[in-house]
């Protein structure tokens, strides 16, 4: 059959797309980012759409021609400049339900454990409203609610877990007693393949989770062992006030486009101990494997340890670059006469030398600000690397004596250049 997979290049979506393609279906990957789709699933055709803007049945019409099944994997953790939960999780799904019912198209909805219209967490309540709209529409629909999805790659919460395991010697934890149930991305994809094939009854909700919940501390410990990191010698549990403060900081960064898994929604979800019911699915098919079996089947190796370490260093690299370039700009303004004196010693006019220092100080401050804005962050890194080369070239021409300066100002540009390029690579999404 022809299957349209919404959000098909994400952690769950990519696994589902590949499983459907392996089962012989014609798969179309739909979403906002064609480059991300091409990186993850280069062999599949891409459909450009912004699901949050498709809030009427008519909006969906151009995308449903010749489609027999729609699988919705699209979702967002929290409202932001980029994501509107109510539109994405509820209104768009309600419109999709109306459109698919008219055309007799099956819909498989990937929801979330704990989705409940009465939940105080916007992520869960909006998901539940979308699920209800889909099932109440009378459309041929199935809702699957996976727990913590573990896959070969990592994103969001699973990326955060791997990041924490990469901390040497000490194991930092937050909310260690929070209970979670895991499921493999492979099993979620297999469930979708069954649903598409008609082996799952329509109009129902199924939780895809292991039998027993695990505390977060055990999940992190198991990941640390599976990745091959040395056992932690000490465990440090962050106090609740620090967790709340960190979530507030992550929410502020979210306004700048940084989609951190540390945002307040993630903390709220962990505080609610969201437990699913594995019985309905296991009665229909077979019980899903537990976390230990899932991790052993992933065969995590050196490349995954490197990924975890790089995830740990990425925010530190960004913070260091912002601080370095901001201070460079501020110091240039504060020490304007002294900085301009270097150029005046080479015969520059006083006014021109000061104007040059001010210009490059503004450039430094602008690059620091651009790095804080997530959509511009990778471009800012390239700009920093380019400015480093310009500094080296101009300084060598104008004041070559700086190469022999005891403090080595030109020599130190080299590490700044490399750090900018490394951070540029680390900031590639998905």
Short mmCIF file of C-alpha atoms in Angstrom, two decimals:
data_model
loop_
_atom_site.label_atom_id
_atom_site.label_comp_id
_atom_site.label_asym_id
_atom_site.label_seq_id
_atom_site.Cartn_x
_atom_site.Cartn_y
_atom_site.Cartn_z
CA UNK A 1 0.00 0.00 0.00
CA UNK A 2 0.96 3.65 -0.25
CA UNK A 3 1.71 5.00 3.22
CA UNK A 4 2.23 8.65 4.17
CA UNK A 5 4.34 8.93 7.34
CA UNK A 6 4.08 12.30 9.10
CA UNK A 7 7.27 13.21 10.96
CA UNK A 8 8.90 10.27 9.24
CA UNK A 9 12.53 11.32 9.73
CA UNK A 10 12.40 11.49 13.53
CA UNK A 11 13.66 8.88 15.97
CA UNK A 12 10.47 6.77 15.81
CA UNK A 13 9.38 7.84 12.35
CA UNK A 14 12.57 6.78 10.59
CA UNK A 15 12.33 3.30 12.11
CA UNK A 16 8.69 3.03 11.04
CA UNK A 17 9.43 4.22 7.50
CA UNK A 18 12.19 1.65 7.08
CA UNK A 19 10.04 -1.17 8.48
CA UNK A 20 7.14 -0.28 6.18
CA UNK A 21 9.46 -0.10 3.17
CA UNK A 22 10.98 -3.47 4.09
CA UNK A 23 7.43 -4.89 4.27
CA UNK A 24 6.89 -3.87 0.64
CA UNK A 25 4.85 -0.69 1.08
CA UNK A 26 5.44 2.49 -0.89
CA UNK A 27 6.43 5.04 1.76
CA UNK A 28 6.32 8.83 1.56
CA UNK A 29 8.18 10.72 4.28
CA UNK A 30 6.40 13.95 5.24
CA UNK A 31 7.65 16.87 7.31
CA UNK A 32 9.20 20.33 7.35
CA UNK A 33 12.87 19.56 6.80
CA UNK A 34 13.80 17.99 3.47
CA UNK A 35 17.51 17.91 4.34
CA UNK A 36 16.90 15.97 7.56
CA UNK A 37 14.73 13.50 5.64
CA UNK A 38 17.40 13.09 2.96
CA UNK A 39 20.05 12.36 5.60
CA UNK A 40 17.97 9.78 7.44
CA UNK A 41 16.04 8.15 4.58
CA UNK A 42 17.70 8.99 1.25
CA UNK A 43 15.94 6.18 -0.65
CA UNK A 44 12.41 7.35 0.17
CA UNK A 45 10.40 10.16 -1.40
CA UNK A 46 9.82 13.31 0.65
CA UNK A 47 6.62 15.38 0.96
CA UNK A 48 7.05 18.94 2.25
CA UNK A 49 4.36 20.00 4.74
CA UNK A 50 3.93 21.79 8.04
CA UNK A 51 1.34 19.70 9.86
CA UNK A 52 0.53 22.38 12.44
CA UNK A 53 -0.86 24.56 9.62
CA UNK A 54 -3.18 21.85 8.26
CA UNK A 55 -6.16 22.50 10.54
CA UNK A 56 -9.06 21.83 8.13
CA UNK A 57 -9.94 18.73 6.12
CA UNK A 58 -9.46 20.73 2.91
CA UNK A 59 -5.88 21.54 3.93
CA UNK A 60 -5.09 17.81 3.90
CA UNK A 61 -6.61 17.09 0.48
CA UNK A 62 -3.48 17.69 -1.66
CA UNK A 63 -1.47 15.27 0.48
CA UNK A 64 -3.89 12.32 0.53
CA UNK A 65 -4.24 11.53 -3.17
CA UNK A 66 -3.62 7.81 -3.80
CA UNK A 67 -2.73 7.26 -0.12
CA UNK A 68 -4.19 4.19 1.65
CA UNK A 69 -2.66 4.71 5.12
CA UNK A 70 -1.42 7.69 7.14
CA UNK A 71 0.95 7.12 10.06
CA UNK A 72 1.30 10.15 12.31
CA UNK A 73 4.63 10.28 14.17
CA UNK A 74 4.76 14.07 14.39
CA UNK A 75 4.98 15.68 17.80
CA UNK A 76 6.66 18.31 19.93
CA UNK A 77 7.50 18.44 23.62
CA UNK A 78 6.56 22.01 24.40
CA UNK A 79 5.17 25.21 22.90
CA UNK A 80 7.87 27.35 21.29
CA UNK A 81 8.44 29.77 18.45
CA UNK A 82 8.65 26.73 16.20
CA UNK A 83 5.97 24.46 17.70
CA UNK A 84 2.33 25.03 18.72
CA UNK A 85 1.16 21.94 20.61
CA UNK A 86 -2.58 22.48 20.32
CA UNK A 87 -2.41 22.91 16.56
CA UNK A 88 0.06 20.07 16.00
CA UNK A 89 -1.37 17.48 18.42
CA UNK A 90 -5.08 18.32 18.34
CA UNK A 91 -6.47 20.57 15.59
CA UNK A 92 -4.35 19.10 12.79
CA UNK A 93 -5.16 15.54 13.88
CA UNK A 94 -8.89 16.34 14.08
CA UNK A 95 -8.75 17.74 10.54
CA UNK A 96 -6.78 14.70 9.39
CA UNK A 97 -9.46 12.41 10.91
CA UNK A 98 -12.20 14.19 8.96
CA UNK A 99 -10.22 14.03 5.73
CA UNK A 100 -9.23 10.37 6.06
CA UNK A 101 -12.78 9.31 6.97
CA UNK A 102 -14.12 10.88 3.77
CA UNK A 103 -11.56 8.92 1.72
CA UNK A 104 -11.66 5.67 3.73
CA UNK A 105 -7.97 5.98 4.62
CA UNK A 106 -6.62 4.15 7.64
CA UNK A 107 -4.77 6.25 10.25
CA UNK A 108 -2.23 4.98 12.76
CA UNK A 109 -1.55 7.57 15.46
CA UNK A 110 1.67 7.44 17.51
CA UNK A 111 0.67 9.09 20.78
CA UNK A 112 2.29 8.98 24.23
CA UNK A 113 1.95 7.08 27.49
CA UNK A 114 -0.10 9.08 29.97
CA UNK A 115 -2.00 11.11 27.38
CA UNK A 116 -5.08 12.38 29.23
CA UNK A 117 -7.34 15.34 28.51
CA UNK A 118 -7.38 16.21 32.23
CA UNK A 119 -3.58 16.26 32.52
CA UNK A 120 -2.06 19.57 33.66
CA UNK A 121 0.81 18.92 31.23
CA UNK A 122 0.04 20.54 27.88
CA UNK A 123 2.01 17.90 25.98
CA UNK A 124 -0.12 15.07 27.35
CA UNK A 125 -3.50 16.83 27.29
CA UNK A 126 -3.07 18.03 23.69
CA UNK A 127 -2.00 14.54 22.63
CA UNK A 128 -5.12 13.10 24.31
CA UNK A 129 -7.41 15.60 22.58
CA UNK A 130 -5.92 14.59 19.25
CA UNK A 131 -6.38 10.88 20.05
CA UNK A 132 -9.99 11.47 21.09
CA UNK A 133 -10.78 13.51 17.96
CA UNK A 134 -9.36 10.75 15.80
CA UNK A 135 -11.25 7.90 17.48
CA UNK A 136 -14.52 9.83 17.93
CA UNK A 137 -14.57 10.77 14.24
CA UNK A 138 -15.50 7.23 13.25
CA UNK A 139 -12.49 7.03 10.95
CA UNK A 140 -10.56 3.77 10.54
CA UNK A 141 -7.98 4.63 13.20
CA UNK A 142 -5.65 3.02 15.73
CA UNK A 143 -3.77 4.79 18.52
CA UNK A 144 -0.44 3.40 19.73
CA UNK A 145 1.09 4.88 22.89
CA UNK A 146 4.76 3.94 23.31
CA UNK A 147 6.73 4.48 26.50
CA UNK A 148 10.39 5.57 26.53
CA UNK A 149 11.51 4.63 23.02
CA UNK A 150 15.00 3.13 22.85
CA UNK A 151 16.74 2.94 19.49
CA UNK A 152 20.18 2.59 17.94
CA UNK A 153 20.34 6.36 17.69
CA UNK A 154 19.15 8.78 20.37
CA UNK A 155 17.18 12.00 20.47
CA UNK A 156 15.52 14.10 23.15
CA UNK A 157 15.13 12.14 26.39
CA UNK A 158 17.22 9.18 25.27
CA UNK A 159 20.00 11.53 24.13
CA UNK A 160 19.91 13.12 27.59
CA UNK A 161 20.21 9.71 29.26
CA UNK A 162 23.26 8.86 27.14
CA UNK A 163 24.75 12.28 27.85
CA UNK A 164 24.46 11.65 31.58
CA UNK A 165 26.20 8.29 31.26
CA UNK A 166 29.18 9.98 29.59
CA UNK A 167 30.05 11.94 32.75
CA UNK A 168 33.19 10.26 34.14
CA UNK A 169 33.53 9.01 37.73
CA UNK A 170 30.36 10.73 39.01
CA UNK A 171 26.85 9.84 37.88
CA UNK A 172 24.61 12.92 38.02
CA UNK A 173 20.89 12.20 38.34
CA UNK A 174 17.65 14.09 38.66
CA UNK A 175 14.43 12.54 39.97
CA UNK A 176 16.09 9.11 40.27
CA UNK A 177 12.93 7.41 41.57
CA UNK A 178 10.78 8.45 38.59
CA UNK A 179 9.21 5.35 37.06
CA UNK A 180 9.32 4.70 33.30
CA UNK A 181 8.54 1.85 30.92
CA UNK A 182 10.65 1.31 27.84
CA UNK A 183 9.95 -0.05 24.38
CA UNK A 184 12.27 -0.52 21.42
CA UNK A 185 11.81 1.56 18.29
CA UNK A 186 11.96 -1.73 16.39
CA UNK A 187 8.90 -3.04 18.26
CA UNK A 188 6.99 0.21 17.75
CA UNK A 189 7.70 -0.06 14.02
CA UNK A 190 6.63 -3.72 14.02
CA UNK A 191 3.36 -2.73 15.71
CA UNK A 192 2.73 -0.14 13.00
CA UNK A 193 3.41 -2.72 10.29
CA UNK A 194 0.84 -5.01 11.97
CA UNK A 195 -1.68 -2.17 12.15
CA UNK A 196 -1.20 -1.31 8.48
CA UNK A 197 -1.64 -4.98 7.56
CA UNK A 198 -4.98 -5.12 9.43
CA UNK A 199 -3.74 -7.29 12.30
CA UNK A 200 -4.73 -4.71 14.93
CA UNK A 201 -8.42 -3.86 15.59
CA UNK A 202 -9.43 -0.29 14.71
CA UNK A 203 -10.92 2.23 17.09
CA UNK A 204 -8.75 1.21 20.03
CA UNK A 205 -5.76 2.44 22.04
CA UNK A 206 -2.77 0.21 22.78
CA UNK A 207 0.08 0.96 25.17
CA UNK A 208 3.44 -0.26 23.87
CA UNK A 209 5.52 -0.81 26.99
CA UNK A 210 7.48 -3.43 28.88
CA UNK A 211 5.72 -5.28 31.71
CA UNK A 212 7.38 -3.61 34.69
CA UNK A 213 8.35 0.04 35.15
CA UNK A 214 11.95 0.90 35.98
CA UNK A 215 13.24 3.77 38.13
CA UNK A 216 15.19 6.40 36.20
CA UNK A 217 18.33 5.63 38.23
CA UNK A 218 18.27 2.02 36.98
CA UNK A 219 17.61 3.14 33.40
CA UNK A 220 20.66 5.39 33.46
CA UNK A 221 22.80 2.70 35.11
CA UNK A 222 21.74 0.13 32.49
CA UNK A 223 22.53 2.55 29.66
CA UNK A 224 25.94 3.27 31.17
CA UNK A 225 26.72 -0.44 31.17
CA UNK A 226 25.29 -1.03 27.68
CA UNK A 227 27.38 1.80 26.23
CA UNK A 228 30.54 0.39 27.79
CA UNK A 229 31.29 3.25 30.18
CA UNK A 230 33.00 2.43 33.47
CA UNK A 231 30.61 2.17 36.44
CA UNK A 232 30.22 5.43 38.34
CA UNK A 233 32.12 5.63 41.61
CA UNK A 234 29.71 8.13 43.07
CA UNK A 235 26.09 9.09 42.38
CA UNK A 236 25.08 12.73 42.79
CA UNK A 237 21.37 13.50 42.89
CA UNK A 238 20.47 17.06 41.96
CA UNK A 239 18.15 18.73 44.49
CA UNK A 240 14.65 19.58 43.31
CA UNK A 241 15.32 23.33 43.41
CA UNK A 242 18.25 22.89 41.02
CA UNK A 243 16.13 20.73 38.69
CA UNK A 244 13.46 23.44 38.64
CA UNK A 245 16.05 26.16 38.04
CA UNK A 246 17.60 24.17 35.19
CA UNK A 247 14.17 23.62 33.61
CA UNK A 248 13.44 27.35 33.79
CA UNK A 249 16.77 28.05 32.09
CA UNK A 250 16.01 25.46 29.42
CA UNK A 251 12.57 27.06 28.87
CA UNK A 252 14.25 30.44 28.33
CA UNK A 253 16.63 28.90 25.84
CA UNK A 254 13.60 27.32 24.19
CA UNK A 255 12.45 30.84 23.31
CA UNK A 256 15.72 31.15 21.39
CA UNK A 257 15.01 27.96 19.47
CA UNK A 258 16.96 25.44 21.60
CA UNK A 259 14.74 22.34 21.99
CA UNK A 260 16.36 21.00 25.12
CA UNK A 261 15.09 17.76 26.75
CA UNK A 262 15.62 19.55 30.08
CA UNK A 263 12.62 21.84 29.56
CA UNK A 264 9.91 21.94 32.22
CA UNK A 265 7.57 19.56 30.36
CA UNK A 266 10.12 16.74 30.67
CA UNK A 267 10.43 17.37 34.41
CA UNK A 268 6.65 17.42 34.83
CA UNK A 269 6.30 14.15 32.93
CA UNK A 270 8.91 12.46 35.14
CA UNK A 271 7.17 13.73 38.28
CA UNK A 272 3.94 11.99 37.25
CA UNK A 273 5.29 8.42 36.95
CA UNK A 274 3.45 7.66 33.72
CA UNK A 275 2.75 3.93 33.64
CA UNK A 276 1.12 2.14 30.71
CA UNK A 277 -0.87 -1.09 30.52
CA UNK A 278 1.03 -3.77 28.54
CA UNK A 279 -1.74 -6.38 28.82
CA UNK A 280 -3.96 -5.32 25.90
CA UNK A 281 -1.08 -5.53 23.43
CA UNK A 282 0.39 -8.73 24.86
CA UNK A 283 -3.04 -10.38 24.68
CA UNK A 284 -3.22 -9.47 21.00
CA UNK A 285 0.38 -10.29 20.07
CA UNK A 286 3.31 -11.19 22.33
CA UNK A 287 4.73 -9.38 25.39
CA UNK A 288 7.26 -6.71 24.54
CA UNK A 289 10.87 -7.20 25.75
CA UNK A 290 12.09 -5.45 28.87
CA UNK A 291 14.70 -2.69 28.98
CA UNK A 292 17.69 -5.01 29.54
CA UNK A 293 16.80 -7.15 26.53
CA UNK A 294 16.21 -4.06 24.40
CA UNK A 295 19.62 -2.61 25.29
CA UNK A 296 21.43 -5.89 24.70
CA UNK A 297 19.83 -6.10 21.26
CA UNK A 298 20.98 -2.62 20.23
CA UNK A 299 24.70 -3.58 20.17
CA UNK A 300 25.89 -0.14 21.25
CA UNK A 301 29.57 0.43 20.48
CA UNK A 302 32.38 3.01 20.28
CA UNK A 303 30.48 5.30 17.93
CA UNK A 304 27.64 5.55 20.45
CA UNK A 305 30.06 6.31 23.29
CA UNK A 306 31.54 9.06 21.11
CA UNK A 307 28.07 10.40 20.39
CA UNK A 308 27.29 10.50 24.12
CA UNK A 309 30.55 12.32 24.89
CA UNK A 310 29.96 14.84 22.11
CA UNK A 311 26.42 15.46 23.39
CA UNK A 312 27.97 16.18 26.79
CA UNK A 313 30.50 18.64 25.35
CA UNK A 314 28.21 20.42 22.89
CA UNK A 315 26.51 22.81 25.38
CA UNK A 316 29.91 23.49 26.97
CA UNK A 317 31.38 24.34 23.56
CA UNK A 318 28.48 26.69 22.78
CA UNK A 319 28.77 28.39 26.18
CA UNK A 320 32.54 28.79 25.81
CA UNK A 321 32.24 30.32 22.34
CA UNK A 322 29.50 32.74 23.42
CA UNK A 323 31.59 33.82 26.42
CA UNK A 324 34.82 34.09 24.39
CA UNK A 325 33.36 36.23 21.60
CA UNK A 326 31.21 38.35 23.92
CA UNK A 327 34.17 39.14 26.18
CA UNK A 328 36.36 39.82 23.16
CA UNK A 329 33.84 42.41 21.96
CA UNK A 330 33.32 43.97 25.38
CA UNK A 331 37.05 44.20 26.11
CA UNK A 332 37.62 45.85 22.73
CA UNK A 333 35.12 48.57 23.62
CA UNK A 334 36.33 49.03 27.20
CA UNK A 335 40.02 49.07 26.20
CA UNK A 336 39.52 51.08 23.03
CA UNK A 337 42.52 53.43 23.45
CA UNK A 338 44.95 50.60 24.30
CA UNK A 339 43.69 48.38 21.47
CA UNK A 340 43.85 51.24 18.96
CA UNK A 341 47.41 52.02 20.10
CA UNK A 342 48.64 48.82 18.41
CA UNK A 343 47.39 50.14 15.06
CA UNK A 344 48.65 53.66 15.73
CA UNK A 345 52.12 52.20 16.33
CA UNK A 346 51.95 50.96 12.73
CA UNK A 347 51.17 54.46 11.47
CA UNK A 348 47.37 54.36 11.50
CA UNK A 349 45.36 57.53 12.10
CA UNK A 350 43.82 57.80 15.60
CA UNK A 351 40.26 58.01 14.32
CA UNK A 352 40.65 55.17 11.82
CA UNK A 353 42.34 52.89 14.34
CA UNK A 354 39.57 53.42 16.88
CA UNK A 355 36.88 52.90 14.26
CA UNK A 356 38.52 49.62 13.24
CA UNK A 357 38.60 48.37 16.84
CA UNK A 358 34.94 49.34 17.36
CA UNK A 359 33.91 47.65 14.11
CA UNK A 360 35.50 44.32 15.01
CA UNK A 361 34.16 44.56 18.57
CA UNK A 362 30.65 44.86 17.16
CA UNK A 363 31.36 41.88 14.88
CA UNK A 364 32.45 39.82 17.91
CA UNK A 365 29.36 40.76 19.92
CA UNK A 366 27.08 40.06 16.95
CA UNK A 367 28.55 36.59 16.47
CA UNK A 368 28.09 35.81 20.18
CA UNK A 369 24.42 36.91 19.96
CA UNK A 370 23.86 34.93 16.75
CA UNK A 371 25.18 31.76 18.37
CA UNK A 372 22.54 32.08 21.10
CA UNK A 373 19.76 32.08 18.47
CA UNK A 374 19.43 28.39 17.51
CA UNK A 375 18.34 28.88 13.88
CA UNK A 376 21.50 30.96 13.32
CA UNK A 377 23.88 28.99 15.53
CA UNK A 378 25.63 26.93 12.84
CA UNK A 379 26.02 29.99 10.62
CA UNK A 380 27.47 31.86 13.60
CA UNK A 381 30.08 29.13 14.05
CA UNK A 382 31.11 29.45 10.41
CA UNK A 383 31.22 33.22 10.84
CA UNK A 384 33.51 32.82 13.87
CA UNK A 385 35.83 30.56 11.91
CA UNK A 386 35.94 33.07 9.03
CA UNK A 387 36.62 36.01 11.36
CA UNK A 388 39.44 34.02 13.01
CA UNK A 389 41.10 33.66 9.60
CA UNK A 390 40.55 37.36 8.85
CA UNK A 391 42.11 38.30 12.20
CA UNK A 392 45.13 36.14 11.49
CA UNK A 393 45.58 37.52 8.00
CA UNK A 394 45.09 41.19 8.83
CA UNK A 395 47.14 41.03 12.02
CA UNK A 396 50.01 39.40 10.15
CA UNK A 397 49.92 42.16 7.54
CA UNK A 398 49.37 45.12 9.85
CA UNK A 399 51.24 44.09 13.01
CA UNK A 400 53.40 40.98 12.44
CA UNK A 401 55.16 41.63 15.73
CA UNK A 402 52.08 40.23 17.50
CA UNK A 403 53.33 36.74 16.57
CA UNK A 404 56.19 37.30 19.04
CA UNK A 405 54.02 38.83 21.76
CA UNK A 406 54.71 36.94 25.04
CA UNK A 407 50.95 36.36 25.55
CA UNK A 408 50.60 34.81 22.07
CA UNK A 409 47.34 36.51 20.97
CA UNK A 410 47.64 35.27 17.39
CA UNK A 411 48.72 31.77 18.38
CA UNK A 412 45.55 31.44 20.49
CA UNK A 413 43.32 32.19 17.51
CA UNK A 414 44.04 28.67 16.22
CA UNK A 415 42.16 26.84 19.04
CA UNK A 416 39.26 29.31 18.73
CA UNK A 417 39.07 28.55 14.99
CA UNK A 418 38.99 24.80 15.59
CA UNK A 419 36.45 25.07 18.42
CA UNK A 420 34.10 27.01 16.13
CA UNK A 421 34.33 24.32 13.44
CA UNK A 422 33.88 21.48 15.96
CA UNK A 423 30.80 23.19 17.43
CA UNK A 424 29.42 23.71 13.91
CA UNK A 425 29.63 19.94 13.40
CA UNK A 426 28.08 19.17 16.80
CA UNK A 427 25.10 21.43 16.13
CA UNK A 428 23.87 19.44 13.14
CA UNK A 429 20.31 18.36 13.99
CA UNK A 430 19.32 14.68 13.90
#
